[in-house]
Amino acid sequence: MSTRNKEILKIRNLYVNFYTYAGVVKAINGVDLDVYEGEVISLVGETGCGKTVTSRAITRLIPPPGRIEKGEILFRKNSEWIDLLKLDENELRKIRGDEIAYIFQDPSSALDPLYTTGYQIAETMVVHDKADWDEAWKKAIELLRETMIPAPEERVKTYPHELSGGMKQRVVISIALSNDPKILIADEPTTNVDVTIQAELIDLLKELQKKKGTTIMLITHNMGLVAEIADRVAVMYAGNVVEIADIWTIFEEPLHPYTKGLLACVPDPLKKIERLEPIPGTIPNLIYPPPGCRFHPRCPKAMDICKKQRSPRVEIAPGHFVECWLFVSEEERKEAEKSG
């Protein structure tokens, strides 16, 4: 686990809704999360559990018809805490793409088809006054070289449609790295590249974190990738963070029934397993989310109180948090049932 313990980002009581014709999708339901300087924290969970929405809410990149309803997102800038949700758009633009950068999941939509790859990388540096055009163009070539794109001197002159999906992804990574961000949010950064390039890109991210102390928020379904690079893991389900712990604890001593179910779906090459055990059921419709714990319809250990009230967050051990009534004392459960 990372030895650094100074927080650089705090997410508090975050709620995000999407207003659709079918109804209001309650996508993020009171997320609390601390991110520490210099660490790699991974958000994991099934598709639709809120990982990407949480990450995009950090710099208010929620697309319509989404809306951040309430909460605080505190970013430490020059020893002062700034609530990113209260900044005006001009102030936020100075942070977005500079101090907090993204590697987006879909590189085709992240790149502008009208401009060359070199221009798009260089523009990021010029807009944030990190270099003039000549310097930025030279650095764009170096960034393409670092991300393993062959003949970078030629590739800077190409347009996105001339590149493969894997090369587009590496261009997006180059853009994200161009300003040496304090926080790098990587949303499925290896989705569109083959296995050999995946390993090289992960090595690149690890080297970046080691050399520059960059904080990385990794969003992925790949538990092998999580085990390879992450310091801590936040497990999300249906818009809630249900468990947070260091990487060793999550794999060796998971507590929440959902975390256990998630890990049971991952093949272990060291064990003879005849059949992987899927988690029964599906993620609930978040227009009509179940009351209480949102996992209770799929949970083999659900109690009556799970169907009525959401569990408070419990710290089981230093840094190991879980939201589950199984780990709340019987007295507190009875008290909650009376008050609720």
Short mmCIF file of C-alpha atoms in Angstrom, two decimals:
data_model
loop_
_atom_site.label_atom_id
_atom_site.label_comp_id
_atom_site.label_asym_id
_atom_site.label_seq_id
_atom_site.Cartn_x
_atom_site.Cartn_y
_atom_site.Cartn_z
CA MET A 1 0.00 0.00 0.00
CA SER A 2 1.13 3.56 -0.65
CA THR A 3 3.08 5.04 2.23
CA ARG A 4 1.68 8.49 1.53
CA ASN A 5 -1.24 9.49 3.69
CA LYS A 6 -2.00 13.08 2.76
CA GLU A 7 -5.39 13.45 1.10
CA ILE A 8 -5.50 15.19 -2.26
CA LEU A 9 -9.20 14.67 -3.03
CA LYS A 10 -12.28 14.20 -0.86
CA ILE A 11 -15.70 13.24 -2.20
CA ARG A 12 -18.47 13.82 0.32
CA ASN A 13 -22.16 12.81 0.14
CA LEU A 14 -22.24 12.93 -3.67
CA TYR A 15 -25.58 12.44 -5.43
CA VAL A 16 -25.99 12.39 -9.22
CA ASN A 17 -29.30 11.89 -11.05
CA PHE A 18 -30.14 11.53 -14.74
CA TYR A 19 -33.47 12.98 -15.83
CA THR A 20 -34.74 10.75 -18.64
CA TYR A 21 -38.13 10.33 -20.33
CA ALA A 22 -38.53 7.03 -18.49
CA GLY A 23 -37.90 8.65 -15.11
CA VAL A 24 -35.16 9.89 -12.79
CA VAL A 25 -32.16 7.55 -12.72
CA LYS A 26 -30.61 7.79 -9.24
CA ALA A 27 -27.11 6.93 -10.45
CA ILE A 28 -24.93 8.02 -7.51
CA ASN A 29 -26.38 7.65 -4.06
CA GLY A 30 -24.32 9.44 -1.40
CA VAL A 31 -20.75 8.46 -2.32
CA ASP A 32 -17.98 9.22 0.18
CA LEU A 33 -14.39 8.62 -0.90
CA ASP A 34 -10.92 9.86 0.07
CA VAL A 35 -8.05 9.79 -2.43
CA TYR A 36 -4.48 10.04 -1.14
CA GLU A 37 -1.54 11.75 -2.77
CA GLY A 38 0.66 9.44 -4.80
CA GLU A 39 -1.53 6.35 -4.58
CA VAL A 40 -3.29 4.23 -7.18
CA ILE A 41 -6.90 3.74 -6.15
CA SER A 42 -9.12 1.53 -8.26
CA LEU A 43 -12.91 1.73 -8.59
CA VAL A 44 -14.34 -1.70 -9.39
CA GLY A 45 -17.79 -3.13 -9.88
CA GLU A 46 -20.21 -4.35 -12.53
CA THR A 47 -21.17 -2.26 -15.54
CA GLY A 48 -23.63 0.43 -14.49
CA CYS A 49 -22.54 0.60 -10.85
CA GLY A 50 -21.46 4.28 -11.06
CA LYS A 51 -17.68 4.14 -11.47
CA THR A 52 -17.45 6.38 -14.53
CA VAL A 53 -20.17 8.78 -13.33
CA THR A 54 -18.32 9.24 -10.02
CA SER A 55 -15.05 9.99 -11.81
CA ARG A 56 -16.64 12.43 -14.24
CA ALA A 57 -18.45 14.26 -11.45
CA ILE A 58 -15.06 15.25 -10.03
CA THR A 59 -14.64 17.94 -12.69
CA ARG A 60 -18.34 18.27 -13.52
CA LEU A 61 -18.18 16.39 -16.80
CA ILE A 62 -21.62 14.84 -16.31
CA PRO A 63 -23.39 14.95 -19.71
CA PRO A 64 -27.03 15.96 -20.07
CA PRO A 65 -29.54 14.89 -18.84
CA GLY A 66 -27.36 14.27 -15.78
CA ARG A 67 -27.19 16.62 -12.82
CA ILE A 68 -25.06 16.72 -9.68
CA GLU A 69 -27.74 17.15 -7.02
CA LYS A 70 -25.60 17.73 -3.96
CA GLY A 71 -22.32 16.95 -2.27
CA GLU A 72 -18.78 18.26 -2.02
CA ILE A 73 -15.71 17.44 -4.10
CA LEU A 74 -12.71 18.95 -2.33
CA PHE A 75 -9.39 19.21 -4.18
CA ARG A 76 -6.19 20.21 -2.39
CA LYS A 77 -4.51 22.98 -4.40
CA ASN A 78 -1.48 24.76 -2.97
CA SER A 79 -2.27 23.54 0.56
CA GLU A 80 -5.84 24.88 0.32
CA TRP A 81 -9.03 22.90 -0.15
CA ILE A 82 -11.22 23.97 -3.07
CA ASP A 83 -14.76 22.67 -3.64
CA LEU A 84 -14.77 21.88 -7.37
CA LEU A 85 -18.56 21.91 -7.42
CA LYS A 86 -18.59 25.60 -6.46
CA LEU A 87 -16.02 26.88 -8.97
CA ASP A 88 -17.21 28.83 -12.00
CA GLU A 89 -16.55 27.23 -15.38
CA ASN A 90 -13.50 29.38 -16.21
CA GLU A 91 -11.77 28.46 -12.95
CA LEU A 92 -12.64 24.79 -13.39
CA ARG A 93 -11.13 24.77 -16.90
CA LYS A 94 -7.79 25.76 -15.41
CA ILE A 95 -7.84 22.55 -13.35
CA ARG A 96 -9.51 20.22 -15.85
CA GLY A 97 -6.91 18.79 -18.23
CA ASP A 98 -4.06 20.32 -16.24
CA GLU A 99 -4.07 19.27 -12.58
CA ILE A 100 -6.79 16.65 -13.06
CA ALA A 101 -6.64 14.79 -16.38
CA TYR A 102 -8.61 11.92 -17.91
CA ILE A 103 -7.92 8.89 -20.05
CA PHE A 104 -11.39 8.32 -21.47
CA GLN A 105 -12.82 4.89 -22.19
CA ASP A 106 -13.79 5.59 -25.81
CA PRO A 107 -10.85 7.16 -27.65
CA SER A 108 -12.84 7.70 -30.85
CA SER A 109 -15.22 10.13 -29.14
CA ALA A 110 -12.42 11.75 -27.10
CA LEU A 111 -10.46 12.83 -30.19
CA ASP A 112 -11.53 15.58 -32.61
CA PRO A 113 -11.60 14.18 -36.18
CA LEU A 114 -10.77 17.60 -37.68
CA TYR A 115 -7.33 17.99 -36.10
CA THR A 116 -4.12 15.99 -36.23
CA THR A 117 -3.05 13.96 -33.24
CA GLY A 118 0.00 16.16 -32.71
CA TYR A 119 -2.13 19.31 -32.69
CA GLN A 120 -4.50 17.85 -30.09
CA ILE A 121 -1.65 16.86 -27.77
CA ALA A 122 0.18 20.17 -28.21
CA GLU A 123 -2.99 22.25 -27.78
CA THR A 124 -3.47 20.88 -24.25
CA MET A 125 -0.08 22.26 -23.22
CA VAL A 126 -0.49 25.59 -25.01
CA VAL A 127 -3.97 26.28 -23.59
CA HIS A 128 -2.66 25.79 -20.05
CA ASP A 129 0.44 27.94 -20.73
CA LYS A 130 2.84 25.02 -20.22
CA ALA A 131 4.70 25.54 -23.52
CA ASP A 132 4.66 27.47 -26.78
CA TRP A 133 3.66 25.67 -29.98
CA ASP A 134 7.21 24.66 -30.97
CA GLU A 135 7.99 23.19 -27.55
CA ALA A 136 4.56 21.56 -27.33
CA TRP A 137 4.97 19.91 -30.75
CA LYS A 138 8.34 18.44 -29.72
CA LYS A 139 6.88 17.15 -26.47
CA ALA A 140 3.93 15.65 -28.39
CA ILE A 141 6.41 13.56 -30.38
CA GLU A 142 8.12 12.42 -27.18
CA LEU A 143 4.81 11.52 -25.56
CA LEU A 144 3.84 9.39 -28.56
CA ARG A 145 7.21 7.68 -28.33
CA GLU A 146 6.68 7.02 -24.59
CA THR A 147 3.29 5.47 -25.31
CA MET A 148 4.87 3.06 -27.80
CA ILE A 149 3.49 4.54 -31.03
CA PRO A 150 5.88 3.69 -33.90
CA ALA A 151 7.33 6.50 -36.04
CA PRO A 152 5.98 9.27 -33.76
CA GLU A 153 7.44 12.00 -36.01
CA GLU A 154 5.00 10.87 -38.69
CA ARG A 155 2.08 9.98 -36.44
CA VAL A 156 1.81 13.53 -35.08
CA LYS A 157 0.72 14.56 -38.60
CA THR A 158 -2.03 11.95 -38.88
CA TYR A 159 -5.74 12.33 -38.17
CA PRO A 160 -7.64 10.07 -35.74
CA HIS A 161 -9.42 8.16 -38.53
CA GLU A 162 -6.03 7.03 -39.84
CA LEU A 163 -5.19 5.25 -36.57
CA SER A 164 -6.24 1.91 -35.14
CA GLY A 165 -8.29 1.75 -31.95
CA GLY A 166 -5.19 0.92 -29.91
CA MET A 167 -3.23 3.84 -31.34
CA LYS A 168 -6.13 6.21 -30.66
CA GLN A 169 -6.11 5.04 -27.03
CA ARG A 170 -2.40 5.77 -26.77
CA VAL A 171 -2.93 9.26 -28.21
CA VAL A 172 -5.59 9.88 -25.54
CA ILE A 173 -3.09 8.72 -22.90
CA SER A 174 -0.48 11.11 -24.36
CA ILE A 175 -2.94 14.01 -24.09
CA ALA A 176 -3.70 13.11 -20.47
CA LEU A 177 0.00 12.96 -19.56
CA SER A 178 1.01 16.13 -21.42
CA ASN A 179 0.66 18.52 -18.46
CA ASP A 180 1.97 16.19 -15.74
CA PRO A 181 -1.35 16.13 -13.83
CA LYS A 182 -1.55 15.70 -10.08
CA ILE A 183 -4.49 13.31 -10.51
CA LEU A 184 -4.86 11.04 -13.51
CA ILE A 185 -8.28 9.40 -13.91
CA ALA A 186 -7.92 6.35 -16.16
CA ASP A 187 -11.26 4.92 -17.31
CA GLU A 188 -10.58 1.45 -18.72
CA PRO A 189 -7.25 2.64 -20.21
CA THR A 190 -6.37 -0.71 -21.78
CA THR A 191 -9.74 -1.61 -23.30
CA ASN A 192 -8.79 -1.06 -26.95
CA VAL A 193 -5.24 -2.40 -26.97
CA ASP A 194 -3.89 -5.92 -27.30
CA VAL A 195 -2.39 -7.85 -24.40
CA THR A 196 1.27 -7.00 -25.06
CA ILE A 197 0.53 -3.28 -25.32
CA GLN A 198 -1.63 -3.51 -22.19
CA ALA A 199 1.39 -4.64 -20.19
CA GLU A 200 3.53 -1.82 -21.60
CA LEU A 201 0.89 0.82 -20.83
CA ILE A 202 0.50 -0.45 -17.28
CA ASP A 203 4.28 -0.27 -16.87
CA LEU A 204 4.11 3.30 -18.18
CA LEU A 205 1.45 4.26 -15.63
CA LYS A 206 3.41 2.62 -12.82
CA GLU A 207 6.57 4.45 -13.88
CA LEU A 208 4.66 7.75 -14.00
CA GLN A 209 3.33 7.18 -10.49
CA LYS A 210 6.77 6.21 -9.21
CA LYS A 211 8.76 9.04 -10.82
CA LYS A 212 6.32 11.93 -10.49
CA GLY A 213 4.14 10.88 -7.59
CA THR A 214 1.03 11.15 -9.74
CA THR A 215 -2.19 10.06 -8.06
CA ILE A 216 -4.06 7.60 -10.29
CA MET A 217 -7.73 6.71 -10.11
CA LEU A 218 -8.15 3.53 -12.15
CA ILE A 219 -11.58 2.41 -13.33
CA THR A 220 -11.64 -1.16 -14.59
CA HIS A 221 -13.38 -4.53 -14.69
CA ASN A 222 -10.04 -6.33 -14.93
CA MET A 223 -9.24 -7.65 -11.45
CA GLY A 224 -5.84 -8.86 -12.67
CA LEU A 225 -5.00 -5.29 -13.62
CA VAL A 226 -6.22 -4.11 -10.20
CA ALA A 227 -3.94 -6.62 -8.47
CA GLU A 228 -1.01 -5.50 -10.62
CA ILE A 229 -1.15 -1.75 -10.07
CA ALA A 230 -3.58 -0.65 -7.33
CA ASP A 231 -2.74 0.33 -3.75
CA ARG A 232 -6.37 0.55 -2.59
CA VAL A 233 -9.71 -0.57 -3.98
CA ALA A 234 -13.17 0.97 -3.68
CA VAL A 235 -15.92 -1.50 -4.58
CA MET A 236 -19.06 0.12 -6.02
CA TYR A 237 -22.55 -1.29 -6.39
CA ALA A 238 -25.59 0.51 -7.82
CA GLY A 239 -24.25 3.98 -7.02
CA ASN A 240 -22.82 3.19 -3.56
CA VAL A 241 -19.30 2.49 -2.34
CA VAL A 242 -19.83 -0.71 -0.36
CA GLU A 243 -16.25 -1.54 0.64
CA ILE A 244 -12.85 0.19 0.71
CA ALA A 245 -9.56 -1.44 1.64
CA ASP A 246 -5.98 -1.92 0.54
CA ILE A 247 -5.38 -4.33 -2.32
CA TRP A 248 -4.16 -7.22 -0.16
CA THR A 249 -7.18 -7.03 2.14
CA ILE A 250 -9.70 -6.90 -0.70
CA PHE A 251 -8.32 -10.06 -2.27
CA GLU A 252 -7.55 -11.99 0.92
CA GLU A 253 -10.18 -10.78 3.41
CA PRO A 254 -13.20 -9.34 1.56
CA LEU A 255 -16.16 -8.65 3.83
CA HIS A 256 -19.13 -7.33 1.89
CA PRO A 257 -21.20 -10.10 0.24
CA TYR A 258 -20.98 -8.22 -3.07
CA THR A 259 -17.18 -8.02 -2.92
CA LYS A 260 -17.03 -11.75 -2.20
CA GLY A 261 -19.37 -12.44 -5.11
CA LEU A 262 -17.32 -10.25 -7.44
CA LEU A 263 -14.10 -12.07 -6.58
CA ALA A 264 -15.79 -15.47 -6.87
CA CYS A 265 -16.40 -14.67 -10.54
CA VAL A 266 -12.66 -14.31 -11.23
CA PRO A 267 -10.78 -17.47 -12.34
CA ASP A 268 -7.84 -18.43 -10.10
CA PRO A 269 -5.13 -20.26 -12.07
CA LEU A 270 -3.70 -21.68 -8.83
CA LYS A 271 -6.91 -23.44 -7.83
CA LYS A 272 -8.90 -26.20 -9.49
CA ILE A 273 -12.36 -24.69 -9.95
CA GLU A 274 -14.95 -26.69 -11.87
CA ARG A 275 -17.45 -23.86 -12.09
CA LEU A 276 -17.31 -20.13 -11.39
CA GLU A 277 -20.15 -18.89 -9.19
CA PRO A 278 -22.00 -15.90 -10.70
CA ILE A 279 -23.79 -13.35 -8.55
CA PRO A 280 -27.51 -14.16 -8.88
CA GLY A 281 -29.80 -11.55 -10.37
CA THR A 282 -28.91 -8.26 -12.03
CA ILE A 283 -28.17 -4.67 -11.05
CA PRO A 284 -31.48 -3.02 -10.09
CA ASN A 285 -33.31 -0.46 -12.18
CA LEU A 286 -32.04 2.78 -10.66
CA ILE A 287 -35.21 4.62 -11.62
CA TYR A 288 -36.86 2.45 -8.96
CA PRO A 289 -33.96 1.35 -6.75
CA PRO A 290 -34.76 -1.10 -3.94
CA PRO A 291 -35.15 0.47 -0.48
CA GLY A 292 -32.45 0.06 2.13
CA CYS A 293 -29.29 -1.66 0.91
CA ARG A 294 -29.44 -1.72 -2.88
CA PHE A 295 -27.76 -5.14 -2.92
CA HIS A 296 -30.30 -6.89 -0.69
CA PRO A 297 -32.37 -8.48 -3.53
CA ARG A 298 -29.24 -10.39 -4.62
CA CYS A 299 -27.65 -10.93 -1.22
CA PRO A 300 -27.65 -14.45 0.30
CA LYS A 301 -27.31 -12.98 3.80
CA ALA A 302 -29.91 -10.22 3.65
CA MET A 303 -31.79 -9.43 6.87
CA ASP A 304 -35.06 -7.57 7.37
CA ILE A 305 -33.28 -4.31 8.18
CA CYS A 306 -31.32 -4.54 4.90
CA LYS A 307 -34.65 -4.15 3.06
CA LYS A 308 -35.53 -0.99 4.97
CA GLN A 309 -32.40 1.03 5.76
CA ARG A 310 -28.98 1.60 4.28
CA SER A 311 -26.17 0.48 6.58
CA PRO A 312 -23.80 3.06 8.08
CA ARG A 313 -20.15 2.81 7.08
CA VAL A 314 -18.16 0.74 9.55
CA GLU A 315 -14.36 0.77 9.93
CA ILE A 316 -13.43 -2.87 10.58
CA ALA A 317 -9.67 -2.22 10.70
CA PRO A 318 -7.57 0.87 9.96
CA GLY A 319 -8.43 1.86 6.39
CA HIS A 320 -10.88 -1.02 5.86
CA PHE A 321 -14.45 0.27 5.55
CA VAL A 322 -17.62 -1.63 4.74
CA GLU A 323 -21.29 -0.68 4.40
CA CYS A 324 -23.16 -3.78 5.53
CA TRP A 325 -25.51 -4.52 8.43
CA LEU A 326 -23.65 -7.79 9.04
CA PHE A 327 -20.86 -5.75 10.63
CA VAL A 328 -23.04 -3.46 12.72
CA SER A 329 -23.59 -4.49 16.33
CA GLU A 330 -26.92 -6.04 17.27
CA GLU A 331 -27.65 -3.14 19.61
CA GLU A 332 -27.12 -0.58 16.82
CA ARG A 333 -29.28 -2.63 14.44
CA LYS A 334 -32.13 -2.72 16.96
CA GLU A 335 -31.77 1.00 17.60
CA ALA A 336 -31.84 1.70 13.85
CA GLU A 337 -34.98 -0.43 13.44
CA LYS A 338 -36.72 1.53 16.22
CA SER A 339 -35.76 4.93 14.82
CA GLY A 340 -36.40 3.94 11.20
#
